[in-house]
Tab-separated table of C-alpha atoms in Angstrom:
chain	number	residue	atom	x	y	z
A	973	MET	CA	94.456	99.063	102.385
A	974	ALA	CA	95.316	99.494	98.694
A	975	ALA	CA	97.198	96.187	98.694
A	976	TYR	CA	94.192	94.486	100.274
A	977	VAL	CA	91.847	95.776	97.556
A	978	GLY	CA	94.375	95.158	94.783
A	979	GLU	CA	95.043	91.557	95.771
A	980	TRP	CA	91.556	90.528	94.651
A	981	PHE	CA	92.328	91.655	91.099
A	982	ILE	CA	95.436	89.473	90.764
A	983	GLY	CA	94.200	86.148	92.094
A	984	GLY	CA	93.536	86.748	95.773
A	985	PRO	CA	95.834	86.914	98.769
A	986	ALA	CA	97.718	83.712	97.902
A	987	ALA	CA	99.321	85.468	94.920
A	988	LEU	CA	101.084	87.937	97.244
A	989	GLY	CA	101.774	85.614	100.190
A	990	VAL	CA	105.216	84.351	101.100
A	991	SER	CA	105.978	80.660	100.605
A	992	ARG	CA	108.939	78.554	99.627
A	993	GLU	CA	107.171	77.799	96.339
A	994	ALA	CA	106.726	81.508	95.525
A	995	LEU	CA	110.381	82.223	96.266
A	996	SER	CA	111.637	79.232	94.263
A	997	ASN	CA	109.535	80.490	91.320
A	998	GLY	CA	111.377	83.811	91.463
A	999	ARG	CA	108.597	85.853	93.062
A	1000	TRP	CA	110.903	87.598	95.555
A	1001	TRP	CA	108.523	90.556	95.896
A	1002	VAL	CA	106.296	88.431	98.161
A	1003	LEU	CA	108.799	89.189	100.938
A	1004	LEU	CA	107.542	92.793	100.696
A	1005	THR	CA	103.883	92.163	99.874
A	1006	HIS	CA	102.928	89.507	102.438
A	1007	PRO	CA	102.520	91.944	105.383
A	1008	ALA	CA	100.184	94.183	103.368
A	1009	THR	CA	98.067	91.256	102.151
A	1010	HIS	CA	95.243	89.847	104.259
A	1011	ALA	CA	92.902	86.853	104.020
A	1012	GLY	CA	89.623	88.693	104.458
A	1013	HIS	CA	88.052	91.690	106.181
A	1014	TRP	CA	88.327	90.298	109.706
A	1015	HIS	CA	92.015	89.519	109.277
A	1016	LEU	CA	92.663	93.064	108.053
A	1017	TRP	CA	90.632	94.749	110.813
A	1018	MET	CA	92.158	92.663	113.601
A	1019	ASN	CA	95.635	93.594	112.417
A	1020	CYS	CA	94.667	97.269	112.040
A	1021	GLY	CA	93.353	97.318	115.615
A	1022	ALA	CA	96.522	95.681	116.971
A	1023	LEU	CA	98.746	98.027	114.957
A	1024	LEU	CA	96.874	101.092	116.213
A	1025	SER	CA	97.011	99.975	119.834
A	1026	MET	CA	100.778	99.368	119.791
A	1027	SER	CA	102.023	102.131	117.518
A	1028	LEU	CA	101.786	105.093	119.912
A	1029	PRO	CA	103.765	103.527	122.786
A	1030	VAL	CA	106.328	102.145	120.343
A	1031	ARG	CA	106.709	105.585	118.760
A	1032	MET	CA	107.246	107.038	122.238
A	1033	MET	CA	110.159	104.642	122.696
A	1034	LEU	CA	111.625	105.235	119.234
A	1035	GLY	CA	111.546	109.031	119.292
A	1036	ARG	CA	109.203	111.670	117.972
A	1037	ARG	CA	111.298	113.196	115.213
A	1038	SER	CA	111.751	111.861	111.683
A	1039	ALA	CA	114.458	109.481	112.889
A	1040	GLY	CA	111.835	107.912	115.167
A	1041	TRP	CA	109.580	107.300	112.172
A	1042	LEU	CA	112.467	105.722	110.294
A	1043	ARG	CA	113.209	103.446	113.263
A	1044	TYR	CA	109.488	102.546	113.438
A	1045	VAL	CA	109.350	101.578	109.756
A	1046	ALA	CA	112.666	99.705	110.050
A	1047	LEU	CA	111.298	97.749	113.035
A	1048	LEU	CA	108.146	96.813	111.115
A	1049	VAL	CA	110.132	95.721	108.044
A	1050	ALA	CA	112.661	93.750	110.109
A	1051	SER	CA	109.868	92.090	112.111
A	1052	ALA	CA	108.007	91.154	108.920
A	1053	ALA	CA	111.244	89.638	107.554
A	1054	ALA	CA	111.790	87.686	110.788
A	1055	ALA	CA	108.179	86.504	110.642
A	1056	ALA	CA	108.650	85.267	107.069
A	1057	ALA	CA	111.955	83.581	107.973
A	1058	ALA	CA	110.400	81.753	110.939
A	1059	TYR	CA	107.432	80.657	108.829
A	1060	LEU	CA	109.648	79.447	105.979
A	1061	ALA	CA	112.010	77.632	108.343
A	1062	ILE	CA	109.177	75.495	109.673
A	1063	HIS	CA	107.269	75.130	106.394
A	1064	ALA	CA	110.211	74.097	104.225
A	1065	ASP	CA	108.160	71.819	101.961
A	1066	ASP	CA	104.789	73.524	102.286
A	1067	GLY	CA	103.362	75.527	99.392
A	1068	LEU	CA	100.772	77.262	101.588
A	1069	PRO	CA	101.440	81.026	101.437
A	1070	MET	CA	101.520	83.164	104.576
A	1071	VAL	CA	99.881	86.591	104.523
A	1072	GLY	CA	99.245	89.330	107.040
A	1073	ALA	CA	100.941	91.964	109.160
A	1074	SER	CA	100.636	90.115	112.467
A	1075	GLY	CA	104.281	88.995	112.463
A	1076	ALA	CA	105.406	92.607	112.036
A	1077	ILE	CA	102.940	93.730	114.711
A	1078	CYS	CA	104.316	91.095	117.085
A	1079	GLY	CA	107.693	92.752	116.575
A	1080	LEU	CA	106.173	95.917	118.067
A	1081	TRP	CA	104.834	93.787	120.924
A	1082	GLY	CA	108.276	92.326	121.555
A	1083	LEU	CA	109.810	95.791	121.744
A	1084	LEU	CA	107.070	96.920	124.139
A	1085	VAL	CA	107.740	93.972	126.459
A	1086	ARG	CA	111.308	95.272	126.816
A	1087	SER	CA	110.183	98.890	127.227
A	1088	ASP	CA	109.840	100.936	130.378
A	1089	LEU	CA	107.656	103.717	128.984
A	1090	GLU	CA	108.149	106.015	131.974
A	1091	SER	CA	111.932	106.168	131.739
A	1092	ARG	CA	112.021	105.439	127.978
A	1093	ARG	CA	114.693	102.830	128.631
A	1094	LEU	CA	114.863	99.118	127.906
A	1095	ARG	CA	114.473	96.499	130.592
A	1096	PRO	CA	116.989	93.653	130.878
A	1097	LEU	CA	115.900	90.416	129.203
A	1098	ALA	CA	115.969	88.533	132.517
A	1099	SER	CA	113.820	91.100	134.361
A	1100	ARG	CA	110.543	90.101	135.985
A	1101	GLU	CA	108.586	92.446	133.687
A	1102	VAL	CA	110.041	90.873	130.550
A	1103	LEU	CA	109.364	87.349	131.815
A	1104	LEU	CA	105.762	88.339	132.588
A	1105	GLY	CA	105.508	89.855	129.109
A	1106	LEU	CA	106.703	86.582	127.588
A	1107	ARG	CA	104.074	84.720	129.589
A	1108	ASP	CA	101.359	87.140	128.469
A	1109	PHE	CA	102.425	86.851	124.817
A	1110	THR	CA	102.269	83.054	125.018
A	1111	ILE	CA	98.866	82.974	126.721
A	1112	SER	CA	97.358	85.618	124.419
A	1113	ASN	CA	98.529	83.798	121.304
A	1114	GLY	CA	97.346	80.450	122.636
A	1115	VAL	CA	93.862	81.830	123.278
A	1116	LEU	CA	93.776	83.698	119.944
A	1117	PHE	CA	94.856	80.680	117.924
A	1118	GLY	CA	92.498	78.386	119.810
A	1119	LEU	CA	89.529	80.672	119.107
A	1120	LEU	CA	90.442	81.251	115.461
A	1121	PHE	CA	91.117	77.563	114.866
A	1122	ALA	CA	87.756	76.617	116.417
A	1123	LEU	CA	85.993	79.265	114.308
A	1124	ALA	CA	87.693	78.087	111.107
A	1125	ARG	CA	86.889	74.425	111.831
A	1126	SER	CA	83.245	75.241	112.599
A	1127	GLN	CA	82.977	76.841	109.159
A	1128	GLY	CA	84.633	73.918	107.370
A	1129	GLY	CA	88.100	75.461	107.024
A	1130	ALA	CA	91.432	74.148	108.202
A	1131	GLY	CA	92.634	77.246	110.028
A	1132	GLY	CA	95.961	78.097	108.414
A	1133	LEU	CA	97.252	80.157	111.342
A	1134	ALA	CA	100.907	81.192	111.170
A	1135	TRP	CA	101.970	81.023	114.815
A	1136	GLU	CA	105.561	80.815	113.558
A	1137	ALA	CA	105.273	84.313	112.085
A	1138	HIS	CA	104.025	85.704	115.400
A	1139	LEU	CA	106.931	84.095	117.228
A	1140	GLY	CA	109.540	85.251	114.679
A	1141	GLY	CA	108.350	88.861	114.753
A	1142	PHE	CA	108.035	88.916	118.541
A	1143	LEU	CA	111.539	87.540	119.085
A	1144	LEU	CA	112.988	90.088	116.673
A	1145	GLY	CA	111.348	92.969	118.567
A	1146	LEU	CA	112.335	91.541	121.930
A	1147	LEU	CA	115.965	90.725	121.131
A	1148	ALA	CA	116.789	93.538	118.685
A	1149	ALA	CA	115.117	96.311	120.706
A	1150	PRO	CA	118.492	97.886	121.608
A	1151	LEU	CA	119.161	98.423	117.891
A	1152	PHE	CA	115.986	100.491	117.490
A	1153	VAL	CA	115.529	102.365	120.762
A	1154	PRO	CA	117.768	105.434	121.014
A	1155	LYS	CA	119.725	106.133	124.168
A	1156	VAL	CA	117.936	108.688	126.353
A	1157	ARG	CA	120.108	111.408	127.816
A	1158	ASP	CA	119.363	112.491	131.388
A	1159	GLU	CA	118.039	115.889	130.262
A	1160	GLU	CA	115.557	114.202	127.877
A	1161	ARG	CA	114.123	111.880	130.527
A	1162	PRO	CA	110.578	112.795	131.639
A	1163	ALA	CA	110.345	114.556	134.985
A	1164	THR	CA	108.997	112.495	137.874
A	1165	SER	CA	107.130	113.824	140.866
């Protein structure tokens, strides 16, 4: 929240967004600031709602102790980095900066698609549940981007939606989940009735 308020005193969200231009000008800190920077109140509140809805189940998978918090933060940071990398890979010559935490949040989503919350174990990538999760991610993002694009166009804007960041973060969470989720010993598994 502090970054969101502060960004308006230093030239708006574009000053803290990640872009090839910012990086080539030596502003490497944008790799850290872009997830905390948002393009308006609605952007911030949508990301806060998504983060709140996914954080508890992700924390259940990552462990409750301090190591679980460290894994949670590491997953968010890694997902934000993957989101920036995917965005920059596709926008090689574009100076338009990307802001927002949605790429990092999609990393949480990717981990949840792999997660069996009851057993606190990861599902195989080729499982039916994971394939259905991939389908749901694709449909949800298609609907979201369609609605936001239509809203932006109706108000005279161009949209500027970073679908690449969503995909980069999601794939990181999905594929790197085994690096973040600790192995559950039989005695730690929840009892079933």
